[in-house]
Short mmCIF file of C-alpha atoms in Angstrom, two decimals:
data_model
loop_
_atom_site.label_atom_id
_atom_site.label_comp_id
_atom_site.label_asym_id
_atom_site.label_seq_id
_atom_site.Cartn_x
_atom_site.Cartn_y
_atom_site.Cartn_z
CA MET A 1 -17.82 29.88 -23.53
CA LEU A 2 -17.58 26.07 -23.45
CA ARG A 3 -20.17 24.04 -25.33
CA SER A 4 -22.38 22.02 -23.01
CA THR A 5 -20.75 18.75 -24.11
CA THR A 6 -17.26 20.13 -23.48
CA ALA A 7 -18.34 21.58 -20.14
CA THR A 8 -19.52 18.11 -19.14
CA LEU A 9 -16.14 16.68 -20.18
CA VAL A 10 -14.39 19.20 -17.93
CA ASN A 11 -16.68 18.39 -14.99
CA SER A 12 -16.00 14.70 -15.48
CA CYS A 13 -12.31 15.37 -14.76
CA LEU A 14 -12.83 17.34 -11.52
CA LEU A 15 -12.83 16.09 -7.91
CA PRO A 16 -13.69 19.10 -5.73
CA ALA A 17 -14.27 19.49 -2.00
CA TYR A 18 -16.92 21.54 -0.20
CA ALA A 19 -17.37 23.11 3.22
CA GLY A 20 -19.47 21.67 6.05
CA ARG A 21 -21.01 18.30 6.81
CA THR A 22 -24.02 18.18 4.48
CA PRO A 23 -23.32 18.38 0.73
CA ALA A 24 -23.89 21.92 -0.46
CA ASP A 25 -26.53 22.64 -3.10
CA TRP A 26 -23.86 23.74 -5.58
CA ILE A 27 -22.03 20.43 -5.39
CA LEU A 28 -25.24 18.49 -5.86
CA ARG A 29 -25.95 20.56 -8.97
CA ALA A 30 -22.40 20.02 -10.24
CA ALA A 31 -22.77 16.28 -9.66
CA ASP A 32 -25.90 16.33 -11.75
CA GLU A 33 -23.92 18.16 -14.45
CA GLY A 34 -21.33 15.40 -14.82
CA LEU A 35 -18.89 15.98 -11.94
CA ALA A 36 -16.46 13.08 -11.53
CA GLY A 37 -16.82 12.98 -7.79
CA VAL A 38 -16.30 14.65 -4.42
CA ALA A 39 -13.32 14.65 -2.05
CA LEU A 40 -14.09 14.62 1.65
CA PHE A 41 -11.67 15.99 4.25
CA GLY A 42 -11.51 16.10 8.02
CA THR A 43 -13.34 19.42 8.09
CA ASN A 44 -16.38 17.74 6.51
CA LEU A 45 -16.49 15.23 9.32
CA LEU A 46 -16.16 17.44 12.40
CA ASP A 47 -19.92 17.92 12.87
CA ALA A 48 -20.99 14.30 13.12
CA ARG A 49 -24.76 14.58 13.48
CA GLY A 50 -25.31 11.13 12.01
CA PRO A 51 -23.49 8.34 10.17
CA LEU A 52 -21.31 9.50 7.30
CA ARG A 53 -23.40 7.47 4.91
CA ALA A 54 -26.71 9.09 5.86
CA ASP A 55 -25.28 12.60 6.16
CA ILE A 56 -23.12 12.63 3.04
CA THR A 57 -22.61 9.69 0.72
CA ASP A 58 -26.25 8.60 0.27
CA ARG A 59 -27.22 12.21 -0.51
CA LEU A 60 -24.51 12.45 -3.15
CA ARG A 61 -25.34 9.10 -4.71
CA ALA A 62 -29.02 9.99 -4.91
CA VAL A 63 -27.91 12.49 -7.57
CA ARG A 64 -25.29 10.32 -9.29
CA PRO A 65 -25.05 6.64 -8.26
CA ASP A 66 -21.62 6.23 -9.88
CA LEU A 67 -20.06 9.30 -8.27
CA LEU A 68 -16.51 8.94 -6.97
CA ILE A 69 -16.38 9.75 -3.25
CA ALA A 70 -12.80 10.04 -2.02
CA LEU A 71 -11.14 10.02 1.40
CA ASP A 72 -7.52 10.19 2.57
CA GLU A 73 -7.73 7.04 4.68
CA GLU A 74 -4.13 5.93 5.14
CA GLY A 75 -4.52 4.61 8.67
CA GLY A 76 -2.29 5.83 11.48
CA ASP A 77 -1.67 9.56 11.44
CA VAL A 78 -3.80 10.34 8.38
CA THR A 79 -7.45 9.43 8.86
CA ARG A 80 -10.80 10.92 7.93
CA LEU A 81 -13.19 8.20 9.12
CA ASP A 82 -11.69 8.51 12.60
CA TYR A 83 -10.81 12.20 12.49
CA LEU A 84 -12.50 12.84 15.85
CA THR A 85 -10.90 9.92 17.71
CA GLY A 86 -7.74 8.81 15.91
CA SER A 87 -7.40 5.87 13.55
CA ALA A 88 -8.49 2.37 14.50
CA TYR A 89 -5.60 1.07 12.38
CA PRO A 90 -1.84 1.68 12.53
CA GLY A 91 -0.29 3.41 9.54
CA ASN A 92 2.39 2.42 7.08
CA HIS A 93 5.44 2.88 9.31
CA ALA A 94 4.10 0.44 11.90
CA LEU A 95 3.19 -2.09 9.22
CA GLY A 96 6.62 -1.79 7.65
CA ALA A 97 8.23 -2.30 11.06
CA VAL A 98 6.35 -5.59 11.48
CA ASP A 99 7.14 -6.49 7.85
CA ASP A 100 4.35 -9.03 7.41
CA PRO A 101 2.72 -8.33 4.02
CA GLU A 102 -0.26 -10.54 4.90
CA LEU A 103 -0.90 -8.36 7.97
CA THR A 104 -0.70 -5.27 5.76
CA ARG A 105 -3.20 -6.83 3.36
CA ARG A 106 -5.58 -7.58 6.27
CA VAL A 107 -5.35 -4.03 7.59
CA ALA A 108 -6.04 -2.60 4.13
CA ALA A 109 -9.00 -4.98 3.67
CA ALA A 110 -10.45 -3.83 7.00
CA ILE A 111 -10.04 -0.18 5.97
CA ALA A 112 -11.74 -0.99 2.66
CA ALA A 113 -14.66 -2.65 4.44
CA ASP A 114 -15.11 0.44 6.62
CA LEU A 115 -14.98 2.70 3.57
CA ALA A 116 -17.47 0.52 1.69
CA GLU A 117 -19.81 0.60 4.68
CA ALA A 118 -19.61 4.40 4.60
CA GLY A 119 -20.31 4.50 0.85
CA VAL A 120 -16.79 5.60 -0.09
CA ASN A 121 -15.30 4.09 -3.26
CA LEU A 122 -11.99 5.95 -3.68
CA CYS A 123 -9.19 5.80 -1.10
CA LEU A 124 -6.36 8.28 -1.57
CA ALA A 125 -3.85 5.75 -0.23
CA PRO A 126 -1.38 4.11 0.12
CA CYS A 127 1.72 6.27 0.29
CA ALA A 128 4.24 4.48 -1.92
CA ASP A 129 6.95 6.99 -0.98
CA VAL A 130 10.28 5.63 0.24
CA ASN A 131 11.20 7.72 3.28
CA SER A 132 14.88 8.00 2.40
CA ARG A 133 15.31 11.30 4.26
CA PRO A 134 14.51 10.84 7.98
CA ASP A 135 13.85 14.56 8.54
CA ASN A 136 11.31 14.71 5.70
CA PRO A 137 8.61 17.06 7.03
CA ILE A 138 5.64 15.59 5.15
CA ILE A 139 6.06 11.79 4.78
CA GLY A 140 7.72 10.27 7.87
CA VAL A 141 5.48 7.59 9.44
CA ARG A 142 3.20 7.73 6.38
CA SER A 143 5.83 5.63 4.58
CA PHE A 144 6.36 1.89 5.04
CA GLY A 145 10.07 2.59 5.45
CA ALA A 146 13.39 3.58 3.91
CA ASP A 147 14.08 0.37 1.96
CA PRO A 148 12.59 0.37 -1.58
CA GLU A 149 11.95 -3.37 -1.65
CA LEU A 150 10.20 -3.36 1.73
CA VAL A 151 8.05 -0.43 0.64
CA ALA A 152 7.31 -2.19 -2.64
CA ARG A 153 6.03 -5.43 -1.11
CA HIS A 154 3.83 -3.61 1.41
CA THR A 155 2.49 -1.22 -1.22
CA ALA A 156 1.40 -4.20 -3.30
CA ALA A 157 -0.17 -5.91 -0.27
CA PHE A 158 -2.08 -2.74 0.68
CA VAL A 159 -3.43 -2.32 -2.86
CA THR A 160 -4.56 -5.95 -2.96
CA GLY A 161 -6.38 -5.70 0.37
CA LEU A 162 -7.95 -2.34 -0.33
CA GLN A 163 -9.35 -3.12 -3.76
CA ARG A 164 -10.98 -6.41 -2.76
CA ASP A 165 -14.23 -4.64 -1.84
CA GLY A 166 -14.43 -2.37 -4.88
CA VAL A 167 -12.61 0.54 -3.21
CA ALA A 168 -10.04 2.04 -5.58
CA ALA A 169 -6.45 2.42 -4.33
CA THR A 170 -4.25 5.44 -5.10
CA LEU A 171 -0.46 5.24 -5.17
CA LYS A 172 1.07 8.50 -4.00
CA HIS A 173 3.04 10.79 -4.41
CA PHE A 174 4.55 10.03 -7.82
CA PRO A 175 7.43 9.84 -8.58
CA GLY A 176 8.35 9.80 -4.88
CA HIS A 177 8.14 12.37 -2.05
CA GLY A 178 10.45 10.63 0.40
CA ASP A 179 13.64 12.63 -0.15
CA THR A 180 12.26 16.14 0.29
CA ARG A 181 13.34 18.76 2.79
CA THR A 182 10.26 20.91 2.27
CA ASP A 183 6.55 20.39 2.98
CA SER A 184 4.89 20.67 -0.45
CA HIS A 185 1.80 22.19 1.15
CA SER A 186 3.78 25.40 1.54
CA ALA A 187 6.67 25.38 -0.97
CA LEU A 188 7.84 23.41 -3.99
CA PRO A 189 10.49 20.85 -3.00
CA ASP A 190 13.34 19.90 -5.30
CA VAL A 191 14.46 16.25 -5.35
CA ASP A 192 18.05 15.69 -6.41
CA ARG A 193 17.59 12.44 -8.32
CA ASP A 194 18.96 11.45 -11.70
CA PRO A 195 16.97 8.84 -13.67
CA ASP A 196 19.09 5.91 -12.46
CA ALA A 197 18.79 6.86 -8.78
CA LEU A 198 15.07 7.45 -9.19
CA ALA A 199 14.64 4.01 -10.76
CA ALA A 200 16.60 2.34 -7.96
CA LEU A 201 15.20 4.19 -4.95
CA ASP A 202 11.77 5.66 -5.64
CA LEU A 203 10.07 3.81 -8.48
CA PRO A 204 10.02 0.17 -7.22
CA PRO A 205 6.99 0.69 -4.92
CA PHE A 206 5.04 2.38 -7.71
CA ALA A 207 5.92 -0.43 -10.09
CA ALA A 208 4.80 -3.00 -7.50
CA GLY A 209 1.55 -1.16 -6.84
CA ILE A 210 0.84 -0.90 -10.55
CA ALA A 211 1.53 -4.62 -10.97
CA ALA A 212 -0.92 -5.29 -8.11
CA GLY A 213 -3.62 -3.45 -10.07
CA ALA A 214 -3.80 -0.02 -8.41
CA ARG A 215 -6.49 2.00 -10.14
CA LEU A 216 -4.97 5.45 -9.56
CA VAL A 217 -1.63 7.16 -9.15
CA MET A 218 -1.46 10.58 -7.48
CA THR A 219 1.12 13.10 -8.59
CA GLY A 220 3.49 14.82 -6.19
CA HIS A 221 3.93 18.59 -6.11
CA ILE A 222 7.68 18.08 -6.33
CA ARG A 223 10.29 19.04 -8.91
CA LEU A 224 13.04 16.79 -10.23
CA PRO A 225 15.43 19.13 -12.05
CA ALA A 226 17.21 16.21 -13.72
CA LEU A 227 13.95 15.30 -15.47
CA ASP A 228 12.03 18.56 -15.91
CA ALA A 229 11.89 22.15 -14.70
CA LEU A 230 8.15 21.74 -14.06
CA PRO A 231 6.70 20.05 -10.95
CA ALA A 232 5.65 16.44 -11.53
CA THR A 233 1.95 17.36 -11.47
CA LEU A 234 2.45 19.53 -14.57
CA SER A 235 5.20 17.56 -16.31
CA PRO A 236 4.52 15.57 -19.51
CA ALA A 237 8.01 14.08 -19.22
CA ILE A 238 7.22 12.61 -15.80
CA LEU A 239 3.56 11.70 -16.25
CA THR A 240 3.46 10.60 -19.87
CA GLY A 241 7.07 9.62 -20.41
CA LEU A 242 7.87 8.02 -17.05
CA LEU A 243 4.55 6.85 -15.59
CA ARG A 244 2.68 5.89 -18.75
CA GLU A 245 5.42 4.79 -21.13
CA ARG A 246 8.14 3.43 -18.84
CA LEU A 247 6.03 1.97 -16.00
CA GLY A 248 3.08 1.07 -18.22
CA PHE A 249 0.38 2.56 -15.98
CA ARG A 250 -3.03 2.52 -17.68
CA GLY A 251 -5.28 3.74 -14.87
CA VAL A 252 -6.27 7.22 -13.72
CA ILE A 253 -3.64 9.84 -12.92
CA VAL A 254 -4.99 12.19 -10.24
CA THR A 255 -3.31 15.38 -9.09
CA ASP A 256 -2.52 16.11 -5.49
CA ALA A 257 -4.72 18.97 -4.29
CA LEU A 258 -4.21 22.00 -6.54
CA ASP A 259 -4.89 24.43 -3.68
CA MET A 260 -1.46 23.64 -2.23
CA ALA A 261 0.61 26.82 -2.27
CA PRO A 262 3.40 25.92 -4.73
CA ILE A 263 0.87 25.12 -7.46
CA ALA A 264 -2.07 27.49 -6.95
CA GLY A 265 0.22 30.32 -5.90
CA ARG A 266 2.18 30.26 -9.15
CA TRP A 267 -0.20 28.90 -11.79
CA GLY A 268 -3.60 29.70 -10.31
CA PHE A 269 -6.35 27.11 -10.23
CA GLY A 270 -7.39 27.51 -13.85
CA GLY A 271 -3.83 27.54 -15.20
CA ALA A 272 -2.78 24.60 -13.04
CA ALA A 273 -5.82 22.52 -14.02
CA VAL A 274 -5.15 23.11 -17.74
CA ALA A 275 -1.44 22.35 -17.39
CA ALA A 276 -2.12 19.19 -15.38
CA LEU A 277 -4.65 17.89 -17.90
CA ALA A 278 -2.34 18.69 -20.80
CA ALA A 279 0.56 16.93 -19.05
CA GLY A 280 -1.43 13.70 -18.72
CA CYS A 281 -3.52 13.98 -15.55
CA ASP A 282 -7.06 12.64 -15.84
CA LEU A 283 -8.57 13.79 -12.56
CA VAL A 284 -7.98 17.17 -10.88
CA LEU A 285 -8.30 17.27 -7.09
CA LEU A 286 -9.51 20.58 -5.67
CA GLY A 287 -8.99 20.50 -1.92
CA SER A 288 -10.21 24.03 -1.28
CA PRO A 289 -13.66 24.29 0.35
CA ASP A 290 -14.23 27.30 -1.95
CA ALA A 291 -14.36 25.04 -5.00
CA GLU A 292 -17.73 26.49 -5.99
CA LYS A 293 -15.86 29.67 -6.96
CA LEU A 294 -13.09 27.71 -8.69
CA LEU A 295 -15.19 25.73 -11.14
CA PRO A 296 -16.02 28.78 -13.35
CA GLU A 297 -12.33 29.77 -13.30
CA ILE A 298 -11.30 26.29 -14.44
CA HIS A 299 -13.97 26.15 -17.16
CA ALA A 300 -12.85 29.54 -18.46
CA ALA A 301 -9.19 28.47 -18.46
CA VAL A 302 -10.01 25.28 -20.38
CA ASP A 303 -12.01 27.31 -22.90
CA ARG A 304 -9.00 29.56 -23.53
CA ALA A 305 -6.65 26.59 -23.73
CA LEU A 306 -8.81 24.76 -26.26
CA ARG A 307 -8.88 27.88 -28.42
CA ASP A 308 -5.13 28.55 -28.25
CA GLY A 309 -4.18 24.87 -28.62
CA SER A 310 -2.42 24.39 -25.29
CA LEU A 311 -5.03 21.72 -24.47
CA THR A 312 -6.78 19.55 -27.02
CA GLU A 313 -10.28 18.16 -26.89
CA GLN A 314 -8.80 14.73 -27.62
CA ARG A 315 -6.73 14.87 -24.41
CA LEU A 316 -9.81 16.02 -22.47
CA THR A 317 -11.84 13.18 -23.96
CA GLU A 318 -9.13 10.64 -23.07
CA ALA A 319 -9.08 11.89 -19.47
CA ALA A 320 -12.86 11.77 -19.16
CA ALA A 321 -12.94 8.23 -20.56
CA ALA A 322 -10.33 7.05 -18.04
CA VAL A 323 -12.36 8.50 -15.17
CA ALA A 324 -15.56 6.93 -16.57
CA ASP A 325 -13.85 3.52 -16.56
CA LEU A 326 -12.86 4.08 -12.93
CA ARG A 327 -16.42 5.03 -11.95
CA ALA A 328 -17.71 1.88 -13.64
CA TRP A 329 -15.25 -0.28 -11.64
CA ALA A 330 -15.51 1.39 -8.22
CA HIS A 331 -18.63 -0.12 -6.68
CA PRO A 332 -18.18 -0.77 -2.97
CA ARG A 333 -20.59 -3.22 -1.44
CA PRO A 334 -22.84 -1.11 0.81
CA GLY A 335 -23.80 -2.71 4.07
CA THR A 336 -20.88 -5.16 3.97
CA PRO A 337 -19.89 -5.72 7.62
CA ALA A 338 -16.37 -4.66 8.46
CA ARG A 339 -14.31 -7.83 8.67
CA ASP A 340 -11.31 -8.44 10.89
CA ARG A 341 -12.13 -5.55 13.23
CA ALA A 342 -9.45 -6.72 15.67
CA VAL A 343 -6.63 -6.47 13.14
CA GLY A 344 -5.85 -2.83 13.91
CA LEU A 345 -4.94 -3.48 17.53
CA GLU A 346 -3.19 -6.73 16.62
CA ALA A 347 -0.98 -4.89 14.13
CA ALA A 348 -0.28 -2.03 16.56
CA ARG A 349 0.75 -4.46 19.30
CA ARG A 350 3.15 -6.24 16.95
CA ALA A 351 4.65 -2.93 15.83
CA LEU A 352 5.67 -1.76 19.34
CA GLY A 353 9.39 -1.42 19.95
CA ALA A 354 10.56 -1.45 23.58
CA TYR A 355 14.03 -0.35 24.66
CA GLY A 356 15.20 -0.53 28.27
CA LEU A 357 11.84 -1.57 29.72
CA THR A 358 9.53 -4.54 30.11
CA PRO A 359 5.75 -4.62 30.60
CA PRO A 360 4.63 -4.71 34.25
CA ASP A 361 3.65 -8.10 35.67
CA ARG A 362 0.52 -6.56 37.23
CA PRO A 363 -1.62 -3.46 36.47
CA ARG A 364 -0.15 -0.18 37.53
CA ALA A 365 -0.99 3.51 37.27
CA VAL A 366 0.46 5.44 34.35
CA HIS A 367 0.69 9.24 34.24
CA THR A 368 1.45 11.02 31.01
CA VAL A 369 2.71 14.33 29.67
CA ARG A 370 2.28 15.08 25.98
CA LEU A 371 4.90 17.15 24.19
CA GLY A 372 3.31 17.61 20.80
CA ALA A 373 4.64 19.35 17.73
CA THR A 374 2.12 20.82 15.28
CA ALA A 375 1.07 18.24 12.70
CA ASN A 376 1.30 18.97 8.98
CA LEU A 377 -1.80 19.71 6.90
CA ALA A 378 -2.08 16.15 5.60
CA VAL A 379 -2.56 14.92 9.17
CA GLY A 380 -4.77 17.77 10.32
CA GLU A 381 -6.00 17.87 13.91
CA ALA A 382 -6.88 14.24 14.63
CA PRO A 383 -6.27 13.60 18.36
CA TRP A 384 -3.27 11.61 19.52
CA GLY A 385 -1.44 10.70 22.71
CA LEU A 386 -1.94 8.39 25.69
CA ALA A 387 -4.56 10.23 27.76
CA GLY A 388 -7.66 8.76 26.11
CA PRO A 389 -6.44 5.15 25.99
CA LEU A 390 -5.18 5.31 29.57
CA ALA A 391 -8.55 6.62 30.73
CA ALA A 392 -10.28 3.79 28.86
CA LEU A 393 -8.03 1.32 30.69
CA ALA A 394 -9.19 2.73 34.04
CA GLY A 395 -6.05 4.43 35.20
CA GLY A 396 -3.71 7.35 34.71
CA THR A 397 -3.70 11.11 34.36
CA GLU A 398 -2.36 13.62 31.83
CA ALA A 399 -0.52 16.82 32.71
CA ASP A 400 -0.42 19.85 30.43
CA PRO A 401 3.22 20.91 29.96
CA GLY A 402 2.32 24.49 29.09
CA SER A 403 5.33 26.52 28.06
CA ASP A 404 7.68 25.23 30.76
CA PRO A 405 7.61 21.46 31.43
CA ALA A 406 10.05 21.95 34.31
CA LEU A 407 7.25 23.57 36.34
CA ILE A 408 4.44 21.03 36.00
CA PRO A 409 3.64 18.77 38.97
CA LEU A 410 4.79 15.20 38.50
CA PRO A 411 3.53 12.15 40.42
CA ALA A 412 5.95 10.48 42.82
CA GLY A 413 4.80 6.94 42.00
CA GLY A 414 3.59 4.91 39.08
CA THR A 415 4.93 5.15 35.56
CA LEU A 416 5.51 8.54 33.96
CA ALA A 417 5.12 8.24 30.18
CA VAL A 418 6.09 11.27 28.10
CA ALA A 419 4.40 11.21 24.69
CA VAL A 420 6.43 12.84 21.92
CA ARG A 421 6.13 13.07 18.15
CA ASP A 422 9.30 13.21 16.04
CA ALA A 423 11.21 14.58 19.02
CA HIS A 424 14.53 13.90 17.30
CA ARG A 425 13.97 16.92 15.03
CA ASP A 426 12.24 19.28 17.47
CA PRO A 427 14.57 21.14 19.88
CA TRP A 428 11.64 22.17 22.12
CA GLN A 429 10.61 18.56 22.69
CA GLN A 430 14.21 17.54 23.31
CA ASP A 431 14.69 20.32 25.90
CA ALA A 432 11.40 19.43 27.59
CA LEU A 433 12.37 15.77 27.79
CA ARG A 434 15.69 16.66 29.42
CA ALA A 435 13.93 18.89 31.97
CA LEU A 436 11.44 16.16 32.86
CA ARG A 437 14.10 13.45 32.97
CA ALA A 438 16.12 15.52 35.43
CA ARG A 439 13.16 15.27 37.81
CA ARG A 440 12.08 11.71 36.98
CA PRO A 441 15.06 9.74 35.62
CA ASP A 442 12.81 6.68 35.28
CA LEU A 443 10.37 8.31 32.86
CA VAL A 444 9.44 6.39 29.73
CA THR A 445 9.61 8.22 26.41
CA VAL A 446 6.79 7.10 24.11
CA GLU A 447 7.67 8.14 20.57
CA PHE A 448 4.66 8.42 18.24
CA GLY A 449 6.74 9.55 15.28
CA LEU A 450 9.87 8.16 13.67
CA PRO A 451 12.44 6.51 15.96
CA PRO A 452 15.31 8.67 17.23
CA HIS A 453 18.82 8.08 15.93
CA THR A 454 19.94 7.29 19.48
CA VAL A 455 17.63 6.01 22.22
CA THR A 456 18.08 7.74 25.60
CA GLY A 457 16.53 6.06 28.62
CA PRO A 458 13.51 3.70 28.65
CA THR A 459 11.71 4.19 25.35
CA LEU A 460 8.62 2.74 23.71
CA LEU A 461 8.23 3.22 19.96
CA ALA A 462 4.53 3.35 19.05
CA GLY A 463 5.07 3.37 15.29
CA GLY A 464 2.62 6.19 14.61
CA ALA A 465 -0.02 8.37 16.23
CA GLY A 466 -3.22 6.46 15.45
CA LEU A 467 -5.55 5.45 18.26
CA ALA A 468 -4.59 1.82 17.67
CA ASN A 469 -0.93 2.70 18.25
CA ALA A 470 -1.78 4.60 21.43
CA ALA A 471 -4.02 1.82 22.73
CA ALA A 472 -1.26 -0.76 22.25
CA ALA A 473 1.25 1.50 24.03
CA ALA A 474 -1.17 2.13 26.91
CA GLU A 475 -1.70 -1.62 27.29
CA TYR A 476 2.03 -2.26 27.42
CA LEU A 477 2.68 0.44 30.02
CA SER A 478 -0.32 -0.20 32.28
CA GLY A 479 -0.38 -4.00 32.29
CA ARG A 480 -4.06 -3.90 31.31
CA THR A 481 -5.66 -5.37 28.18
CA TRP A 482 -7.84 -3.34 25.84
CA SER A 483 -11.27 -4.99 25.63
CA GLY A 484 -13.56 -2.54 23.85
CA PRO A 485 -13.75 -1.38 20.20
CA LEU A 486 -11.39 1.28 18.96
CA ARG A 487 -14.15 3.04 17.02
CA PRO A 488 -17.28 3.95 18.98
CA GLY A 489 -20.43 3.29 16.95
CA ARG A 490 -20.58 3.08 13.16
CA VAL A 491 -18.86 5.27 10.60
#
């Protein structure tokens, strides 16, 4: 059984989640017993009875004022603040397409202001991954692009903007998730990189983010056989040797969520937590809403590891001290008004790519069909598509394609916009597009994912699936200008 002081050390290295909107009694007790912080996910924000601050963050901080409260707020496809509506800001791919680092800094500063207003002091962003494999199933539009130097300059700009208001930035997913064929939520990807290739292709954005002062780096559940047989999250060679010694990172190393199948399925939560801490991680993210049941398992595993020497109390103390330094730094300014609220739509407009079409010279009706592939777990179920923005612009309809798009009724007039998401790698979407194009050769494909290798017919590239991206696309197609806010009410 752990001594009370050691138990507090363990708690101070844990970042668990919980189920439901209101913080559960067990997590309030754990916070009082030294918990590092709490991670919020989209499932916590579905039942929005009141502002996030009143429902969640103020209740947590009443127990521990310096608690870390974390959100995956990347903008674009991955949002928690706007999980019910879609993000008010475009994500990394759109910002990389514009390639204006000052615009990226402004977007990140606006996100930080929103997070600070909500009482959140830890942002699990930006993705510093170089999307060098276009069919990557997990990164895609979450990356600034495929060029390491472009990704590096925008990573640095995002960190600078985000941390201005006391919201800590997290570089992820170290040492680079952009060349994987497998979604690490379900299986452990191997990345075929030798040290030289890694240094040239994947590490520059992390180095730039570290130089910009990023407070955290998140590990990737990926394996680089040329460096270690263990996944990066559990690898001393990668975390201590590469991240600490070679890149000189002195902040907090946080794991990606341990409940992801390739880690929890093989090592279990207790074994994975011990191995991650021993490898050099300081903060262990537990994404499972059943974390109440996991804490005793992790405490028991640490107890065994301290007794058999696979984890030392010195390493645990070092990790706890690093997290304490982060808590002391991360003080968002509550009540700070969100600045530059228009920057999200400005950035999304600039990111649009039009091929074979021009905006109408007067307002016109737009009808849309959405051919959506299932999003990955990082994205969740945030809404996307053109229907909502078109309705807000006072025109247009959406048809449900069902299982056979060839059978749905199509309007004879107006613009037909078919919303797709990474259609270039989804045979069903490609077949549906062909069937619809055979009936309406003038249809406009609106791609909310990565651009296709070859553009067929009139195409509008939205640069991502956030609400800001969709609003900009709807403006372009309808000839109407968006006049209202992208986020109804306060966060």
